[in-house]
PDB file of C-alpha atoms in Angstrom:
ATOM      1  CA  UNK A   1       0.000   0.006   0.002  1.00  0.00           C
ATOM      2  CA  UNK A   2       0.880   3.658   0.012  1.00  0.00           C
ATOM      3  CA  UNK A   3       3.664   4.799   2.280  1.00  0.00           C
ATOM      4  CA  UNK A   4       4.537   8.428   2.887  1.00  0.00           C
ATOM      5  CA  UNK A   5       7.638   9.385   4.800  1.00  0.00           C
ATOM      6  CA  UNK A   6       8.785  12.728   6.186  1.00  0.00           C
ATOM      7  CA  UNK A   7      11.572  13.863   8.428  1.00  0.00           C
ATOM      8  CA  UNK A   8      10.190  14.550  11.908  1.00  0.00           C
ATOM      9  CA  UNK A   9      11.729  17.892  12.873  1.00  0.00           C
ATOM     10  CA  UNK A  10      13.073  21.056  11.286  1.00  0.00           C
ATOM     11  CA  UNK A  11      14.374  24.087  13.117  1.00  0.00           C
ATOM     12  CA  UNK A  12      15.074  27.389  11.357  1.00  0.00           C
ATOM     13  CA  UNK A  13      15.603  31.028  12.215  1.00  0.00           C
ATOM     14  CA  UNK A  14      13.074  33.691  11.361  1.00  0.00           C
ATOM     15  CA  UNK A  15      13.674  35.092   7.881  1.00  0.00           C
ATOM     16  CA  UNK A  16      15.404  31.943   6.613  1.00  0.00           C
ATOM     17  CA  UNK A  17      13.892  29.545   4.078  1.00  0.00           C
ATOM     18  CA  UNK A  18      12.480  26.224   5.255  1.00  0.00           C
ATOM     19  CA  UNK A  19      12.453  23.099   3.147  1.00  0.00           C
ATOM     20  CA  UNK A  20      10.266  20.173   4.222  1.00  0.00           C
ATOM     21  CA  UNK A  21      10.783  16.916   2.332  1.00  0.00           C
ATOM     22  CA  UNK A  22       8.511  13.970   1.686  1.00  0.00           C
ATOM     23  CA  UNK A  23       8.904  10.669  -0.151  1.00  0.00           C
ATOM     24  CA  UNK A  24       6.066   8.422  -1.267  1.00  0.00           C
ATOM     25  CA  UNK A  25       5.743   4.989  -2.784  1.00  0.00           C
ATOM     26  CA  UNK A  26       2.500   5.122  -4.809  1.00  0.00           C
ATOM     27  CA  UNK A  27       2.941   7.237  -7.910  1.00  0.00           C
ATOM     28  CA  UNK A  28      -0.682   6.936  -9.001  1.00  0.00           C
ATOM     29  CA  UNK A  29      -1.865   9.795  -6.801  1.00  0.00           C
ATOM     30  CA  UNK A  30      -3.427  12.475  -9.031  1.00  0.00           C
ATOM     31  CA  UNK A  31      -2.670  15.262  -6.610  1.00  0.00           C
ATOM     32  CA  UNK A  32      -0.173  15.610  -3.768  1.00  0.00           C
ATOM     33  CA  UNK A  33      -1.014  17.850  -0.848  1.00  0.00           C
ATOM     34  CA  UNK A  34       0.559  19.856   1.918  1.00  0.00           C
ATOM     35  CA  UNK A  35      -1.434  20.502   5.063  1.00  0.00           C
ATOM     36  CA  UNK A  36      -0.527  22.540   8.156  1.00  0.00           C
ATOM     37  CA  UNK A  37      -1.662  21.780  11.685  1.00  0.00           C
ATOM     38  CA  UNK A  38      -1.276  24.241  14.531  1.00  0.00           C
ATOM     39  CA  UNK A  39      -1.586  23.104  18.180  1.00  0.00           C
ATOM     40  CA  UNK A  40      -5.094  22.039  19.052  1.00  0.00           C
ATOM     41  CA  UNK A  41      -6.392  22.693  15.545  1.00  0.00           C
ATOM     42  CA  UNK A  42      -7.517  20.741  12.521  1.00  0.00           C
ATOM     43  CA  UNK A  43      -5.659  20.519   9.211  1.00  0.00           C
ATOM     44  CA  UNK A  44      -5.361  23.587   7.021  1.00  0.00           C
ATOM     45  CA  UNK A  45      -4.813  22.990   3.322  1.00  0.00           C
ATOM     46  CA  UNK A  46      -1.705  24.923   2.289  1.00  0.00           C
ATOM     47  CA  UNK A  47      -1.246  23.961  -1.306  1.00  0.00           C
ATOM     48  CA  UNK A  48      -1.342  21.032  -3.685  1.00  0.00           C
ATOM     49  CA  UNK A  49       0.295  20.024  -6.938  1.00  0.00           C
ATOM     50  CA  UNK A  50      -1.062  18.064  -9.852  1.00  0.00           C
ATOM     51  CA  UNK A  51       1.003  14.969 -10.496  1.00  0.00           C
ATOM     52  CA  UNK A  52       2.045  16.041 -14.022  1.00  0.00           C
ATOM     53  CA  UNK A  53       3.598  19.272 -12.736  1.00  0.00           C
ATOM     54  CA  UNK A  54       7.181  19.746 -11.579  1.00  0.00           C
ATOM     55  CA  UNK A  55       6.723  22.937  -9.610  1.00  0.00           C
ATOM     56  CA  UNK A  56       4.008  25.171  -8.191  1.00  0.00           C
ATOM     57  CA  UNK A  57       4.557  28.547  -6.568  1.00  0.00           C
ATOM     58  CA  UNK A  58       2.000  30.217  -4.325  1.00  0.00           C
ATOM     59  CA  UNK A  59       3.237  33.393  -2.625  1.00  0.00           C
ATOM     60  CA  UNK A  60       5.870  32.273  -0.064  1.00  0.00           C
ATOM     61  CA  UNK A  61       5.264  28.601  -0.808  1.00  0.00           C
ATOM     62  CA  UNK A  62       7.022  26.584  -3.516  1.00  0.00           C
ATOM     63  CA  UNK A  63       6.242  22.932  -4.122  1.00  0.00           C
ATOM     64  CA  UNK A  64       8.646  20.770  -6.076  1.00  0.00           C
ATOM     65  CA  UNK A  65       7.719  17.339  -7.374  1.00  0.00           C
ATOM     66  CA  UNK A  66      10.210  14.809  -8.666  1.00  0.00           C
ATOM     67  CA  UNK A  67       8.094  11.918  -9.954  1.00  0.00           C
ATOM     68  CA  UNK A  68      11.076   9.820 -10.927  1.00  0.00           C
ATOM     69  CA  UNK A  69      12.418   9.816  -7.363  1.00  0.00           C
ATOM     70  CA  UNK A  70       8.895  10.030  -5.830  1.00  0.00           C
ATOM     71  CA  UNK A  71      10.011  13.044  -3.858  1.00  0.00           C
ATOM     72  CA  UNK A  72       7.926  16.066  -2.883  1.00  0.00           C
ATOM     73  CA  UNK A  73       9.183  19.176  -1.103  1.00  0.00           C
ATOM     74  CA  UNK A  74       7.658  22.308   0.341  1.00  0.00           C
ATOM     75  CA  UNK A  75       9.779  25.459   0.533  1.00  0.00           C
ATOM     76  CA  UNK A  76       8.619  28.316   2.718  1.00  0.00           C
ATOM     77  CA  UNK A  77      10.407  31.557   1.943  1.00  0.00           C
ATOM     78  CA  UNK A  78      11.060  34.180   4.637  1.00  0.00           C
ATOM     79  CA  UNK A  79       9.844  31.838   7.397  1.00  0.00           C
ATOM     80  CA  UNK A  80       8.000  33.579  10.233  1.00  0.00           C
ATOM     81  CA  UNK A  81       7.310  32.498  13.824  1.00  0.00           C
ATOM     82  CA  UNK A  82       3.669  32.059  12.793  1.00  0.00           C
ATOM     83  CA  UNK A  83       4.804  29.294  10.468  1.00  0.00           C
ATOM     84  CA  UNK A  84       5.682  27.114  13.465  1.00  0.00           C
ATOM     85  CA  UNK A  85       3.410  24.099  13.152  1.00  0.00           C
ATOM     86  CA  UNK A  86       3.301  20.494  11.970  1.00  0.00           C
ATOM     87  CA  UNK A  87       3.333  20.025   8.206  1.00  0.00           C
ATOM     88  CA  UNK A  88       1.868  16.933   6.586  1.00  0.00           C
ATOM     89  CA  UNK A  89       2.277  15.740   3.015  1.00  0.00           C
ATOM     90  CA  UNK A  90      -0.441  13.508   1.669  1.00  0.00           C
ATOM     91  CA  UNK A  91      -1.412  11.584  -1.410  1.00  0.00           C
ATOM     92  CA  UNK A  92      -4.050   9.090  -2.340  1.00  0.00           C
ATOM     93  CA  UNK A  93      -3.629   5.352  -2.791  1.00  0.00           C
ATOM     94  CA  UNK A  94      -4.186   4.169  -6.337  1.00  0.00           C
ATOM     95  CA  UNK A  95      -5.739   7.550  -7.215  1.00  0.00           C
ATOM     96  CA  UNK A  96      -8.546   6.780  -4.790  1.00  0.00           C
ATOM     97  CA  UNK A  97     -10.273   9.025  -2.323  1.00  0.00           C
ATOM     98  CA  UNK A  98      -8.575   8.230   1.004  1.00  0.00           C
ATOM     99  CA  UNK A  99      -5.713  10.551   1.895  1.00  0.00           C
ATOM    100  CA  UNK A 100      -2.564   8.829   3.064  1.00  0.00           C
ATOM    101  CA  UNK A 101      -0.500  11.059   5.322  1.00  0.00           C
ATOM    102  CA  UNK A 102       3.089  11.155   6.401  1.00  0.00           C
ATOM    103  CA  UNK A 103       3.826  11.356  10.141  1.00  0.00           C
ATOM    104  CA  UNK A 104       4.294  15.099   9.869  1.00  0.00           C
ATOM    105  CA  UNK A 105       7.288  17.436  10.155  1.00  0.00           C
ATOM    106  CA  UNK A 106       7.368  19.763  13.151  1.00  0.00           C
ATOM    107  CA  UNK A 107       8.719  23.114  12.052  1.00  0.00           C
ATOM    108  CA  UNK A 108      10.152  25.291  14.817  1.00  0.00           C
ATOM    109  CA  UNK A 109      10.955  28.899  13.968  1.00  0.00           C
ATOM    110  CA  UNK A 110      13.116  30.898  16.349  1.00  0.00           C
ATOM    111  CA  UNK A 111      13.429  34.684  16.379  1.00  0.00           C
TER     112      UNK A 111
ATOM    113  CA  UNK B   1     -18.387  30.530   2.839  1.00  0.00           C
ATOM    114  CA  UNK B   2     -18.339  28.769   6.184  1.00  0.00           C
ATOM    115  CA  UNK B   3     -15.805  25.979   6.639  1.00  0.00           C
ATOM    116  CA  UNK B   4     -16.326  22.458   7.866  1.00  0.00           C
ATOM    117  CA  UNK B   5     -17.844  22.394  11.329  1.00  0.00           C
ATOM    118  CA  UNK B   6     -17.663  19.576  13.851  1.00  0.00           C
ATOM    119  CA  UNK B   7     -19.542  19.092  17.071  1.00  0.00           C
ATOM    120  CA  UNK B   8     -18.827  18.614  19.845  1.00  0.00           C
ATOM    121  CA  UNK B   9     -15.255  19.905  19.988  1.00  0.00           C
ATOM    122  CA  UNK B  10     -14.382  17.965  23.126  1.00  0.00           C
ATOM    123  CA  UNK B  11     -15.834  14.847  24.642  1.00  0.00           C
ATOM    124  CA  UNK B  12     -15.013  12.675  27.658  1.00  0.00           C
ATOM    125  CA  UNK B  13     -16.444   9.190  27.820  1.00  0.00           C
ATOM    126  CA  UNK B  14     -15.795   6.025  29.792  1.00  0.00           C
ATOM    127  CA  UNK B  15     -14.909   2.593  28.458  1.00  0.00           C
ATOM    128  CA  UNK B  16     -17.879   0.676  27.127  1.00  0.00           C
ATOM    129  CA  UNK B  17     -19.935   3.712  26.283  1.00  0.00           C
ATOM    130  CA  UNK B  18     -20.774   4.836  22.764  1.00  0.00           C
ATOM    131  CA  UNK B  19     -20.324   8.204  21.155  1.00  0.00           C
ATOM    132  CA  UNK B  20     -21.690  10.069  18.116  1.00  0.00           C
ATOM    133  CA  UNK B  21     -19.743  12.833  16.419  1.00  0.00           C
ATOM    134  CA  UNK B  22     -21.245  15.239  13.911  1.00  0.00           C
ATOM    135  CA  UNK B  23     -19.815  16.965  10.836  1.00  0.00           C
ATOM    136  CA  UNK B  24     -21.324  19.659   8.613  1.00  0.00           C
ATOM    137  CA  UNK B  25     -19.475  20.007   5.314  1.00  0.00           C
ATOM    138  CA  UNK B  26     -18.771  23.176   3.394  1.00  0.00           C
ATOM    139  CA  UNK B  27     -21.943  24.281   1.557  1.00  0.00           C
ATOM    140  CA  UNK B  28     -22.181  22.467  -1.747  1.00  0.00           C
ATOM    141  CA  UNK B  29     -19.713  19.757  -0.849  1.00  0.00           C
ATOM    142  CA  UNK B  30     -21.122  16.275  -1.269  1.00  0.00           C
ATOM    143  CA  UNK B  31     -18.296  14.033  -0.071  1.00  0.00           C
ATOM    144  CA  UNK B  32     -17.402  13.664   3.600  1.00  0.00           C
ATOM    145  CA  UNK B  33     -14.459  11.671   4.918  1.00  0.00           C
ATOM    146  CA  UNK B  34     -13.427  10.891   8.494  1.00  0.00           C
ATOM    147  CA  UNK B  35      -9.924  10.462   9.875  1.00  0.00           C
ATOM    148  CA  UNK B  36      -8.526   9.464  13.250  1.00  0.00           C
ATOM    149  CA  UNK B  37      -5.378  11.179  14.539  1.00  0.00           C
ATOM    150  CA  UNK B  38      -3.373   9.682  17.412  1.00  0.00           C
ATOM    151  CA  UNK B  39       0.227  10.318  18.503  1.00  0.00           C
ATOM    152  CA  UNK B  40       1.192   6.717  17.830  1.00  0.00           C
ATOM    153  CA  UNK B  41      -0.547   5.972  14.517  1.00  0.00           C
ATOM    154  CA  UNK B  42      -0.752   9.436  13.068  1.00  0.00           C
ATOM    155  CA  UNK B  43      -3.558  10.283  10.665  1.00  0.00           C
ATOM    156  CA  UNK B  44      -5.600   7.296   9.500  1.00  0.00           C
ATOM    157  CA  UNK B  45      -8.532   7.171   7.152  1.00  0.00           C
ATOM    158  CA  UNK B  46     -11.786   5.835   8.635  1.00  0.00           C
ATOM    159  CA  UNK B  47     -14.394   6.100   5.886  1.00  0.00           C
ATOM    160  CA  UNK B  48     -15.855   8.223   3.129  1.00  0.00           C
ATOM    161  CA  UNK B  49     -19.502   9.009   2.390  1.00  0.00           C
ATOM    162  CA  UNK B  50     -20.975  10.315  -0.820  1.00  0.00           C
ATOM    163  CA  UNK B  51     -24.660  10.510  -1.736  1.00  0.00           C
ATOM    164  CA  UNK B  52     -25.583   8.968   1.615  1.00  0.00           C
ATOM    165  CA  UNK B  53     -23.567   5.826   0.853  1.00  0.00           C
ATOM    166  CA  UNK B  54     -20.291   4.643   2.311  1.00  0.00           C
ATOM    167  CA  UNK B  55     -17.935   4.554  -0.662  1.00  0.00           C
ATOM    168  CA  UNK B  56     -14.620   3.678   0.966  1.00  0.00           C
ATOM    169  CA  UNK B  57     -13.561   2.273   4.328  1.00  0.00           C
ATOM    170  CA  UNK B  58     -10.275   2.150   6.180  1.00  0.00           C
ATOM    171  CA  UNK B  59      -8.932  -0.642   8.327  1.00  0.00           C
ATOM    172  CA  UNK B  60     -10.954  -0.088  11.484  1.00  0.00           C
ATOM    173  CA  UNK B  61     -13.168  -2.514  13.459  1.00  0.00           C
ATOM    174  CA  UNK B  62     -16.914  -2.615  12.995  1.00  0.00           C
ATOM    175  CA  UNK B  63     -17.350  -0.584  16.193  1.00  0.00           C
ATOM    176  CA  UNK B  64     -16.690   2.424  14.009  1.00  0.00           C
ATOM    177  CA  UNK B  65     -19.599   3.335  11.790  1.00  0.00           C
ATOM    178  CA  UNK B  66     -21.034   6.350  10.102  1.00  0.00           C
ATOM    179  CA  UNK B  67     -23.767   7.715   7.966  1.00  0.00           C
ATOM    180  CA  UNK B  68     -24.537  10.653   5.740  1.00  0.00           C
ATOM    181  CA  UNK B  69     -27.810  12.529   5.440  1.00  0.00           C
ATOM    182  CA  UNK B  70     -29.485  13.984   2.366  1.00  0.00           C
ATOM    183  CA  UNK B  71     -28.043  17.436   3.194  1.00  0.00           C
ATOM    184  CA  UNK B  72     -24.525  15.903   3.156  1.00  0.00           C
ATOM    185  CA  UNK B  73     -24.098  16.260   6.919  1.00  0.00           C
ATOM    186  CA  UNK B  74     -22.414  13.219   8.399  1.00  0.00           C
ATOM    187  CA  UNK B  75     -22.198  11.473  11.728  1.00  0.00           C
ATOM    188  CA  UNK B  76     -19.788   8.865  12.941  1.00  0.00           C
ATOM    189  CA  UNK B  77     -20.470   6.519  15.812  1.00  0.00           C
ATOM    190  CA  UNK B  78     -18.097   4.509  17.962  1.00  0.00           C
ATOM    191  CA  UNK B  79     -19.652   1.811  20.090  1.00  0.00           C
ATOM    192  CA  UNK B  80     -18.148   0.008  23.103  1.00  0.00           C
ATOM    193  CA  UNK B  81     -15.416   2.575  23.521  1.00  0.00           C
ATOM    194  CA  UNK B  82     -11.888   1.461  24.350  1.00  0.00           C
ATOM    195  CA  UNK B  83      -9.062   3.469  25.881  1.00  0.00           C
ATOM    196  CA  UNK B  84      -7.260   3.330  22.510  1.00  0.00           C
ATOM    197  CA  UNK B  85     -10.131   5.208  20.843  1.00  0.00           C
ATOM    198  CA  UNK B  86      -8.910   8.404  22.514  1.00  0.00           C
ATOM    199  CA  UNK B  87      -7.974  10.562  19.570  1.00  0.00           C
ATOM    200  CA  UNK B  88      -8.679  13.642  17.512  1.00  0.00           C
ATOM    201  CA  UNK B  89     -11.380  12.781  14.979  1.00  0.00           C
ATOM    202  CA  UNK B  90     -11.237  14.912  11.877  1.00  0.00           C
ATOM    203  CA  UNK B  91     -13.888  15.336   9.256  1.00  0.00           C
ATOM    204  CA  UNK B  92     -13.072  16.549   5.742  1.00  0.00           C
ATOM    205  CA  UNK B  93     -15.367  17.571   2.938  1.00  0.00           C
ATOM    206  CA  UNK B  94     -14.832  17.873  -0.794  1.00  0.00           C
ATOM    207  CA  UNK B  95     -16.961  18.996  -3.708  1.00  0.00           C
ATOM    208  CA  UNK B  96     -16.986  15.590  -5.202  1.00  0.00           C
ATOM    209  CA  UNK B  97     -15.140  12.319  -4.761  1.00  0.00           C
ATOM    210  CA  UNK B  98     -11.359  12.485  -5.317  1.00  0.00           C
ATOM    211  CA  UNK B  99     -11.444  16.292  -5.043  1.00  0.00           C
ATOM    212  CA  UNK B 100      -9.381  18.372  -2.625  1.00  0.00           C
ATOM    213  CA  UNK B 101     -10.389  17.767   0.973  1.00  0.00           C
ATOM    214  CA  UNK B 102     -10.925  20.556   3.482  1.00  0.00           C
ATOM    215  CA  UNK B 103     -10.782  19.697   7.155  1.00  0.00           C
ATOM    216  CA  UNK B 104     -12.769  20.766  10.153  1.00  0.00           C
ATOM    217  CA  UNK B 105     -11.287  21.630  13.579  1.00  0.00           C
ATOM    218  CA  UNK B 106     -11.842  18.096  14.877  1.00  0.00           C
ATOM    219  CA  UNK B 107     -13.475  16.508  17.874  1.00  0.00           C
ATOM    220  CA  UNK B 108     -11.106  15.514  20.650  1.00  0.00           C
ATOM    221  CA  UNK B 109     -12.332  12.363  22.345  1.00  0.00           C
ATOM    222  CA  UNK B 110     -10.926  11.168  25.620  1.00  0.00           C
ATOM    223  CA  UNK B 111     -11.916   7.708  26.866  1.00  0.00           C
ATOM    224  CA  UNK B 112     -11.331   7.030  30.550  1.00  0.00           C
TER     225      UNK B 112
END
């Protein structure tokens, strides 16, 4: 079945760029997603990329997709303390409807 | 447009009891999915409803069930609660099946 892996922690200084990486096993997912979860909250959709795209930019967010290596990354430019949260990448198994999530990367931003 | 709403936000139950959680999707969204989030297992898919029918189910015991109403609102029920059912239960809605899912704030369930 689908497996999604992420590094668990990332610590950056305010103003730096953050890069959160994700690898996945099932390449049939039509879209790949990035969600953000703040303490005590639900999941907020940050951005997503269609599987036939290599890159998508959305303000401070840049998503890169390498289908050959099954690698997805999220770059946050000019990281702020408000970006501190857990970031999840997700895809769907066999282009189905159930989202398969990684364990999440905790981003800590220090001032 | 209002987002996904879930009620109640917090719930404390004891082992053996049952619980019903409610989810109202974004207006116009017809698909509702439920997920369980725990520190140990992370985020796991429970089930998906579309047009009042369960379309997809994750690997959870039969104690976990759900339904969807004609207005797309959904409920999930857990019977004979176990300590391990303590979790954040998240509901997500999408316009149609296989579309982008938008999540609610979740219901935090504590089983004592």
